[in-house]
Short mmCIF file of N, CA, C and O in Angstrom, two decimals:
data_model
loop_
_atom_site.label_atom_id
_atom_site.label_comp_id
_atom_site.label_asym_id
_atom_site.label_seq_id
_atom_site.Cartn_x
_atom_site.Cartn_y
_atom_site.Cartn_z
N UNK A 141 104.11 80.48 0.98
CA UNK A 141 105.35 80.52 0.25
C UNK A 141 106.18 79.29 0.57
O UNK A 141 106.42 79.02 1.75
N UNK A 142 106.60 78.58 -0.35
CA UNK A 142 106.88 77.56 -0.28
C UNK A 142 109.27 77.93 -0.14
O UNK A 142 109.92 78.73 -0.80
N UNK A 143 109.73 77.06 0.83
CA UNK A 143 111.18 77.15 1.61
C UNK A 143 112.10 77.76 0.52
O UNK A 143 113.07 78.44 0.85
N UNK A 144 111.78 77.51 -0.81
CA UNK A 144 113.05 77.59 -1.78
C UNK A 144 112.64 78.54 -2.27
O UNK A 144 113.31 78.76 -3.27
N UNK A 145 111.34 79.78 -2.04
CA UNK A 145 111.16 80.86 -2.47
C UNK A 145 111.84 82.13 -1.74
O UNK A 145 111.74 83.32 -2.02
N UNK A 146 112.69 81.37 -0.54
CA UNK A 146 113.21 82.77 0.07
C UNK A 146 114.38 83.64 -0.43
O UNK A 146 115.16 83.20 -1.27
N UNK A 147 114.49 84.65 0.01
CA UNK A 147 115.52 85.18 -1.01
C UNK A 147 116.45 85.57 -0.12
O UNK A 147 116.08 85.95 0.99
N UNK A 148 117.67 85.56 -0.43
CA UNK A 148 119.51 85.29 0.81
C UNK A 148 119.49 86.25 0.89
O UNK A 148 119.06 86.87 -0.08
N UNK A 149 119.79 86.72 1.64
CA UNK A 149 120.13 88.34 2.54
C UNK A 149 121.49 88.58 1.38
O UNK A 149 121.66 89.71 0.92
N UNK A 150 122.06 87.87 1.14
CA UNK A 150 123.17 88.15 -0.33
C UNK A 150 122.07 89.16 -1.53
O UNK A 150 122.35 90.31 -1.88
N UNK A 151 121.29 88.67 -1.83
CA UNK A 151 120.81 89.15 -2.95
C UNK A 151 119.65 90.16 -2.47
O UNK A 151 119.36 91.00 -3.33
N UNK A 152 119.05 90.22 -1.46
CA UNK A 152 118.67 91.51 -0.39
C UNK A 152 119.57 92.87 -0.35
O UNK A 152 119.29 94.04 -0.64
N UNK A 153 120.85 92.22 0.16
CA UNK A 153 121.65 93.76 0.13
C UNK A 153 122.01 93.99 -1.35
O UNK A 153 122.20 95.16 -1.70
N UNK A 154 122.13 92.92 -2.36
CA UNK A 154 122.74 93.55 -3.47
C UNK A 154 121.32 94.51 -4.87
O UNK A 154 121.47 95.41 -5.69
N UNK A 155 120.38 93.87 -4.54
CA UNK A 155 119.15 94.53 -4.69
C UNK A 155 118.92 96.05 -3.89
O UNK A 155 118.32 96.98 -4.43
N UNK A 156 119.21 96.09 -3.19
CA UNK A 156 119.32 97.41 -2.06
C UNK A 156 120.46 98.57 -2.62
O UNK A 156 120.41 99.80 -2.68
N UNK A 157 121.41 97.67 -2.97
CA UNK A 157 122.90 98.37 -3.75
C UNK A 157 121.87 99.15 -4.55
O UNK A 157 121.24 100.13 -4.16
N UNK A 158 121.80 98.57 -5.66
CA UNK A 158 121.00 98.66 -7.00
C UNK A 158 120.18 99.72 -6.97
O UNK A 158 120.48 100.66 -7.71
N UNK A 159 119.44 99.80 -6.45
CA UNK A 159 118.10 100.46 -5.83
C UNK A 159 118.74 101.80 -5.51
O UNK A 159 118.31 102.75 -6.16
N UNK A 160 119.83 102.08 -4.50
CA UNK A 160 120.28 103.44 -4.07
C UNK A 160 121.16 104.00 -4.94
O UNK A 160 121.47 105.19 -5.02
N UNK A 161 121.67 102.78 -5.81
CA UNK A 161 122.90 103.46 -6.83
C UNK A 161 121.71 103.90 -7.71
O UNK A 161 122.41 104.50 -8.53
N UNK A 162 120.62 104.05 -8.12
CA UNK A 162 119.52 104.33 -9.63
C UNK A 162 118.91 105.46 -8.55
O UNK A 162 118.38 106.29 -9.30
N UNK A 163 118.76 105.82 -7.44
CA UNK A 163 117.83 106.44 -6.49
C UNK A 163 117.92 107.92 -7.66
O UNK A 163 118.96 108.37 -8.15
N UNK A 164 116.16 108.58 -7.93
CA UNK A 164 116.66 109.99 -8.29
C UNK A 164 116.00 111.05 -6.94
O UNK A 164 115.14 110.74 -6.11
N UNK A 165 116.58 112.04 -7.05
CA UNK A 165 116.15 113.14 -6.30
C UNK A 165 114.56 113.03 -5.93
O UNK A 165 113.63 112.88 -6.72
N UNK A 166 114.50 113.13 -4.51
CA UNK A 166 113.11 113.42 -4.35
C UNK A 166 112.28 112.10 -3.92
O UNK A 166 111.19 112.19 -3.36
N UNK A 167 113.03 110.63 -4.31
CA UNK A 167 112.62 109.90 -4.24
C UNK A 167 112.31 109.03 -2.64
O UNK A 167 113.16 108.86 -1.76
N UNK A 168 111.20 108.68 -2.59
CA UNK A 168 111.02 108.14 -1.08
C UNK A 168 111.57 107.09 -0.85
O UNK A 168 111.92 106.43 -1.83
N UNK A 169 111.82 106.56 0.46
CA UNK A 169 112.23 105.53 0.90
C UNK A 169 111.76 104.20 0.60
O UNK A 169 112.45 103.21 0.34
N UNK A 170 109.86 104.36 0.68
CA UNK A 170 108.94 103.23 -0.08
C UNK A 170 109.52 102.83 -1.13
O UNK A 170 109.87 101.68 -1.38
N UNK A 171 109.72 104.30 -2.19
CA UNK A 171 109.58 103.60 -3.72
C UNK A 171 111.10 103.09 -4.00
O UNK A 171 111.30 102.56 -5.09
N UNK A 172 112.15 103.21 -3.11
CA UNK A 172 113.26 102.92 -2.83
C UNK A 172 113.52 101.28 -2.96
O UNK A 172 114.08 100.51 -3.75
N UNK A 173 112.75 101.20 -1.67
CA UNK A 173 112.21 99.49 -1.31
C UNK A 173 111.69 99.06 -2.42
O UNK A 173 112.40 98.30 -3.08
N UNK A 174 110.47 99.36 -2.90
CA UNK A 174 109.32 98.76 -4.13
C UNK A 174 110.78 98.43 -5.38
O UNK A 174 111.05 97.65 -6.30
N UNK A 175 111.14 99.12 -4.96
CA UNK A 175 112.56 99.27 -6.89
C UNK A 175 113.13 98.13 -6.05
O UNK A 175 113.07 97.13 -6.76
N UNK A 176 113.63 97.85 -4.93
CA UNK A 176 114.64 96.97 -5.00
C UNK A 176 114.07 95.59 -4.77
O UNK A 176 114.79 94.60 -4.91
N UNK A 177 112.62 95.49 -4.37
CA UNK A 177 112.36 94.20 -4.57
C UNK A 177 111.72 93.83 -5.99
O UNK A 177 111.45 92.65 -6.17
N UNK A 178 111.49 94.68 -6.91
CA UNK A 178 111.44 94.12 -8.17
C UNK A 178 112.73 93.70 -8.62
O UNK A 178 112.77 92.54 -9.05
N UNK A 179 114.06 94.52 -8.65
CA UNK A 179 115.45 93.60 -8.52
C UNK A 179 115.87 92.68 -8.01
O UNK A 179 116.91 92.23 -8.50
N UNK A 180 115.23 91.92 -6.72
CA UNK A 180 115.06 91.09 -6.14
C UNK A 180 114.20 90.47 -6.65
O UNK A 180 113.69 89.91 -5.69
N UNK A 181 113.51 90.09 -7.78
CA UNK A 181 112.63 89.28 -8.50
C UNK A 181 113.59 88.88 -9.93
O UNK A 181 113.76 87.78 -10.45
N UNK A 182 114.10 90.23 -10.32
CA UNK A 182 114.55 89.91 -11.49
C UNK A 182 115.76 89.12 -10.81
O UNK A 182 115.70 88.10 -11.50
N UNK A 183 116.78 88.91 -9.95
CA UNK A 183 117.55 88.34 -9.61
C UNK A 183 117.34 86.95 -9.28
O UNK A 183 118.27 86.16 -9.42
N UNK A 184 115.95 86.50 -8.77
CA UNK A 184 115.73 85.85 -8.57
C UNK A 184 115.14 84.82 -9.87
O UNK A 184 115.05 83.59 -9.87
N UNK A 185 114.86 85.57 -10.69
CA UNK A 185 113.91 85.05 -11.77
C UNK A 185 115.70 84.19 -12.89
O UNK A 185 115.69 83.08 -13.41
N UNK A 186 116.64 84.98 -12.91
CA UNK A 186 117.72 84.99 -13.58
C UNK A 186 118.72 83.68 -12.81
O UNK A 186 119.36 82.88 -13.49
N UNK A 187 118.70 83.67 -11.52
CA UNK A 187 119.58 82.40 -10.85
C UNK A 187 118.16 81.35 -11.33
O UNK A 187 118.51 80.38 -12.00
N UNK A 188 116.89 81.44 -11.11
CA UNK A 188 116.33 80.08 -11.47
C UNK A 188 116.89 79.38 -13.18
O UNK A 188 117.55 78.41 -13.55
N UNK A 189 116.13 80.59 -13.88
CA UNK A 189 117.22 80.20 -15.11
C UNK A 189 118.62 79.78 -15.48
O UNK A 189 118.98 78.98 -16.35
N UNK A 190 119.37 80.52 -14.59
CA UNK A 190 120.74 79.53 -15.05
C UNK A 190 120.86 78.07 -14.46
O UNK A 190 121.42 77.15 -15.05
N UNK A 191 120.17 77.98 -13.06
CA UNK A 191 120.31 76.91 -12.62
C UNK A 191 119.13 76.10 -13.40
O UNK A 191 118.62 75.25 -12.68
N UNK A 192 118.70 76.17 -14.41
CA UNK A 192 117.79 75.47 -15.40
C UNK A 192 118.67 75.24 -16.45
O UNK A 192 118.88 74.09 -16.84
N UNK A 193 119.20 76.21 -16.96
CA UNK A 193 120.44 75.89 -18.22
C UNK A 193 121.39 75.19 -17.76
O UNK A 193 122.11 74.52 -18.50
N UNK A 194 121.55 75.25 -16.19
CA UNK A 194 122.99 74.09 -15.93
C UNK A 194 122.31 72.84 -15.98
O UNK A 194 122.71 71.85 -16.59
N UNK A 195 121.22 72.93 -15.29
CA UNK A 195 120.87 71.03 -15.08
C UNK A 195 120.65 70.87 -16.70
O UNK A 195 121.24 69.88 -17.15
N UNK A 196 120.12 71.43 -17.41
CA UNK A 196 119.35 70.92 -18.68
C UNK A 196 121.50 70.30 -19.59
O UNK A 196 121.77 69.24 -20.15
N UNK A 197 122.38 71.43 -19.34
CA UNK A 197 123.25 70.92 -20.06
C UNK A 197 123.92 70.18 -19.31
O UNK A 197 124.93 69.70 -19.82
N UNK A 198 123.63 69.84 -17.90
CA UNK A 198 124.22 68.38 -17.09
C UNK A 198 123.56 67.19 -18.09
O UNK A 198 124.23 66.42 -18.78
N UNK A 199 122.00 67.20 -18.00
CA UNK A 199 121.69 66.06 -19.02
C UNK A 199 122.21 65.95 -20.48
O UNK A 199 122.38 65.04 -21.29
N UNK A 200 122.35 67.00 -20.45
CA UNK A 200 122.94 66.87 -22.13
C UNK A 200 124.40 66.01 -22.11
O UNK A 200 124.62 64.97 -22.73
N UNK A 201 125.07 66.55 -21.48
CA UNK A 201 126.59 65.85 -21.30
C UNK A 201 126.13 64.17 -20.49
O UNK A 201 126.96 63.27 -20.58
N UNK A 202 125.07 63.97 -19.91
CA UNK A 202 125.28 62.47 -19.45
C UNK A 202 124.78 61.58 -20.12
O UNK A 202 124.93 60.37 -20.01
N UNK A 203 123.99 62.34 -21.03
CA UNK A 203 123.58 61.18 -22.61
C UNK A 203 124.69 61.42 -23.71
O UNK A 203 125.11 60.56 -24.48
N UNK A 204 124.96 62.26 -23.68
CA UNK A 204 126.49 62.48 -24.77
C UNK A 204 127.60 60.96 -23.86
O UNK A 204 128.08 60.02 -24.48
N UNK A 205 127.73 61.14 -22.58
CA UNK A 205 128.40 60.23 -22.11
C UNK A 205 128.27 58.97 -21.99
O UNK A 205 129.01 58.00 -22.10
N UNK A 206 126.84 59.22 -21.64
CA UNK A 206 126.20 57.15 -22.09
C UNK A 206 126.38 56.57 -23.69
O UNK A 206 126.91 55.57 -24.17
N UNK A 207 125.86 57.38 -24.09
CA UNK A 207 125.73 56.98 -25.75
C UNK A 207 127.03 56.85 -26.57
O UNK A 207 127.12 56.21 -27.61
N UNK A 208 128.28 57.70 -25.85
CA UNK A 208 129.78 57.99 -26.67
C UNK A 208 130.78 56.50 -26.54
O UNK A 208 131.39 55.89 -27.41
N UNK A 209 130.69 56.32 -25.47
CA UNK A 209 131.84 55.15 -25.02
C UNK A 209 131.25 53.62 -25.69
O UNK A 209 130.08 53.27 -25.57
N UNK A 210 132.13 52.94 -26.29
CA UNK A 210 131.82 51.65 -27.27
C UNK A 210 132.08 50.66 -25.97
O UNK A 210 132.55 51.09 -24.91
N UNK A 211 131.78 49.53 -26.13
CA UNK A 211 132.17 48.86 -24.91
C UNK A 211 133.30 48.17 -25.71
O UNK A 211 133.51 48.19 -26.92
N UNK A 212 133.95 47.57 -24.76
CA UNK A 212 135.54 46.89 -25.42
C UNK A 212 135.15 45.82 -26.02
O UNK A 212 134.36 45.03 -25.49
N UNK A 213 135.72 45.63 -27.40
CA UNK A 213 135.52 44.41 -28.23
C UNK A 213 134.22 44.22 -29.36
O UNK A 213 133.78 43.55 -30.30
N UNK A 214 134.02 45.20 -28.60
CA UNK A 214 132.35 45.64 -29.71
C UNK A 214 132.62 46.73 -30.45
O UNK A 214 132.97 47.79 -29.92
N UNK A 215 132.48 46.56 -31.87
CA UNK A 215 133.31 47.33 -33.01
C UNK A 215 134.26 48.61 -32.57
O UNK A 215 133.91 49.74 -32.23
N UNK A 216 135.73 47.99 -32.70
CA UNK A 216 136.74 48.23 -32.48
C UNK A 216 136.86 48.95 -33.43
O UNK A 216 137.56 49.92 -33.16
N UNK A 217 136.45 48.93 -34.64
CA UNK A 217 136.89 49.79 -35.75
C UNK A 217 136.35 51.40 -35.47
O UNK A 217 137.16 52.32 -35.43
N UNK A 218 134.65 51.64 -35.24
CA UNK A 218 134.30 52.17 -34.89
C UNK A 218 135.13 53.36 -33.47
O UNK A 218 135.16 54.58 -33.61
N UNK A 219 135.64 52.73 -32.40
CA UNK A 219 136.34 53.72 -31.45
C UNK A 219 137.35 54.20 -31.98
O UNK A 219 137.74 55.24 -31.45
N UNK A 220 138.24 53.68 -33.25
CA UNK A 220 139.42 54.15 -32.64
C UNK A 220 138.78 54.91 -34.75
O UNK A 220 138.83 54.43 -35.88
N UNK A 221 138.36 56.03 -34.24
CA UNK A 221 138.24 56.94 -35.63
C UNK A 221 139.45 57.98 -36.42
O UNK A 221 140.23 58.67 -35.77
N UNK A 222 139.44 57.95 -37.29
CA UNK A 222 140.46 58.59 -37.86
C UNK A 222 140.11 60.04 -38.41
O UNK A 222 139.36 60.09 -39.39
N UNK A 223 140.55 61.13 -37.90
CA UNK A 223 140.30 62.39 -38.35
C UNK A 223 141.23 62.98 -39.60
O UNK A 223 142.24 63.48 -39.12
N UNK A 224 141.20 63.06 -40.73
CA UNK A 224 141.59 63.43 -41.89
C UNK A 224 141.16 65.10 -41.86
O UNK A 224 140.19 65.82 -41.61
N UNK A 225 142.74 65.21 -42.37
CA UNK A 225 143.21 66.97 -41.78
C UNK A 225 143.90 67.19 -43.61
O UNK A 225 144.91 66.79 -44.18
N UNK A 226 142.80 67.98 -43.98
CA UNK A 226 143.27 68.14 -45.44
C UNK A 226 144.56 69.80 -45.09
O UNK A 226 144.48 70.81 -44.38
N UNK A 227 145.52 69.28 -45.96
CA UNK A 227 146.54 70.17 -45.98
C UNK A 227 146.28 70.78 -47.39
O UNK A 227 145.95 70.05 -48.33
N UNK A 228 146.43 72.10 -47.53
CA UNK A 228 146.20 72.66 -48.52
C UNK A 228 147.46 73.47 -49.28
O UNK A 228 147.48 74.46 -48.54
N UNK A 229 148.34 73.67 -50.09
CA UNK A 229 149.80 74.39 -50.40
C UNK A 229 149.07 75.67 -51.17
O UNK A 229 148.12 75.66 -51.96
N UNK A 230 149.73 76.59 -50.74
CA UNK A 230 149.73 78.18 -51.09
C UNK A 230 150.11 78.44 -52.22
O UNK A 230 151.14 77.86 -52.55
N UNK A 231 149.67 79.08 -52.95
CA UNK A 231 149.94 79.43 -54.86
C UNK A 231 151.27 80.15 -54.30
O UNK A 231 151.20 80.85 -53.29
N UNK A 232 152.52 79.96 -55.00
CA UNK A 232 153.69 80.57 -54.47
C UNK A 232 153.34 82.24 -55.59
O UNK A 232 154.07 83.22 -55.47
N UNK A 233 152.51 82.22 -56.27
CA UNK A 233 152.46 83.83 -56.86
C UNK A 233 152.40 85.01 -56.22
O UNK A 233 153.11 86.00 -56.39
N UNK A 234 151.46 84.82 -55.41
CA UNK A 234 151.40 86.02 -53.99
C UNK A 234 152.82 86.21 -53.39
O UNK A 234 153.12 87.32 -52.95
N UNK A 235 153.14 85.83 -53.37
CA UNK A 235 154.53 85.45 -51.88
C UNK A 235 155.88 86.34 -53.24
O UNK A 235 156.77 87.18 -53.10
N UNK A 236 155.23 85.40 -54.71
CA UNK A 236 156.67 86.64 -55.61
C UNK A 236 156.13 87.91 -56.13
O UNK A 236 156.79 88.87 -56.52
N UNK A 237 154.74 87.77 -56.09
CA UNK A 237 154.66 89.55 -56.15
C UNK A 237 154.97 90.47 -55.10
O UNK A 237 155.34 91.62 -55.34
N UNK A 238 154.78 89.77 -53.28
CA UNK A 238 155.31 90.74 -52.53
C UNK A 238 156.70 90.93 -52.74
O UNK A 238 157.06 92.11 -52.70
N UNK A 239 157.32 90.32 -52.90
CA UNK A 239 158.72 90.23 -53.18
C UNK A 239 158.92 91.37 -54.15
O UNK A 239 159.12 92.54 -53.82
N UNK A 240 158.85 91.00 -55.11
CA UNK A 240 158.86 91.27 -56.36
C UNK A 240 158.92 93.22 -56.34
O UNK A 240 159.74 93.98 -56.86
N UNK A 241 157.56 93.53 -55.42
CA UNK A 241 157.06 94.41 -55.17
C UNK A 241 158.24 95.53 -54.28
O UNK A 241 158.71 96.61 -54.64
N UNK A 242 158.42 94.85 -53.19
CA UNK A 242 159.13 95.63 -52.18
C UNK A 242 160.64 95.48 -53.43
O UNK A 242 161.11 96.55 -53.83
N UNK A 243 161.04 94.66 -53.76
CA UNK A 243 162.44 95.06 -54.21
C UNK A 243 161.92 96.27 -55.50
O UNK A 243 162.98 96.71 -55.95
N UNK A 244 161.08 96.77 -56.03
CA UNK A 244 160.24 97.31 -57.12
C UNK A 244 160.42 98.61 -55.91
O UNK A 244 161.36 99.32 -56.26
N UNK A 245 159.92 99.01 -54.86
CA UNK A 245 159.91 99.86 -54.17
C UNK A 245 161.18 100.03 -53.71
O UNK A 245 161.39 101.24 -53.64
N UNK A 246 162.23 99.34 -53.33
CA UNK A 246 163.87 99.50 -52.98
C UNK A 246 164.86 100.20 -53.91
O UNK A 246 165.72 101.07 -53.82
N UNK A 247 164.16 99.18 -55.10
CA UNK A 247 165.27 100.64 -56.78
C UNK A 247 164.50 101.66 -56.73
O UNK A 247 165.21 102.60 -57.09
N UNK A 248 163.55 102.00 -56.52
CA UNK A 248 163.24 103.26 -56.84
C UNK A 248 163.04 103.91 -55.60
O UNK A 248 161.94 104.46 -55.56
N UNK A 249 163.75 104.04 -54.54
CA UNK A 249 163.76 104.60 -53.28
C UNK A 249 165.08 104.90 -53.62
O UNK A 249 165.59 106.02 -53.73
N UNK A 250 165.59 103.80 -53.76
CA UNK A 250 167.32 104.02 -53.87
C UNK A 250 167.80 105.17 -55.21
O UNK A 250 168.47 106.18 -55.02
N UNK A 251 167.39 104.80 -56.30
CA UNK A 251 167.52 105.81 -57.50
C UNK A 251 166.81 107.12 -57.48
O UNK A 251 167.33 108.03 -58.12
N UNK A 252 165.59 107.37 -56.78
CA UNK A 252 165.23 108.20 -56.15
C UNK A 252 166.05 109.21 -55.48
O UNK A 252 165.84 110.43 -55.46
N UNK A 253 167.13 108.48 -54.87
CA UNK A 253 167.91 109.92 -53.88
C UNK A 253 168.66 110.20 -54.46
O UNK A 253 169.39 111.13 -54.11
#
């Protein structure tokens, strides 16, 4: 077994948690153990993966970072980009039918009583 296969007494007792919190009636101490070191695999199997998704999106962000920055004086037009933000105006019809509406509901609340 190679040094970086050992598993932290952190994830030992919390595998152990696991294991006694699922325990059913009747159950032995062995198959106690056997359950919590397969949780201790899946725990183990789950930190390799994230620490695979972090390095993989460390590289991602340090070629996003090499490739993003222009060097100074080398197309200037290019860095300084302009983001165009379309504004759109609201049909004012909606806005006089609510209107329209609630004062439509006010006379006849009011003439109502």
């Amino acid at each position: 077994m190679a040094k970086y296969d050992k598993i932290s007494p952190e994830t030992q007792q919390e595998a152990m948690k696991v294991a006694r919190a699922n325990q059913k009636p009747g159950q032995t101490k062995e198959q106690t153990q056997l359950i919590a070191q397969g949780v201790q695999k899946g725990i183990d199997e789950y930190k390799k993966q994230m620490k695979a998704r972090a390095r993989e999106a460390n590289r991602q962000k340090k070629q996003q970072a090499r490739a993003k920055p222009p060097q100074q004086g080398e197309h200037e037009e290019e860095a300084h980009e302009i983001e165009l933000v379309e504004v759109t105006r609201q049909h004012p019809l909606p806005w006089a039918l609510l209107v329209l509406s609630w004062l439509a509901f006010g006379c006849a609340w009011i003439w109502l009583r």
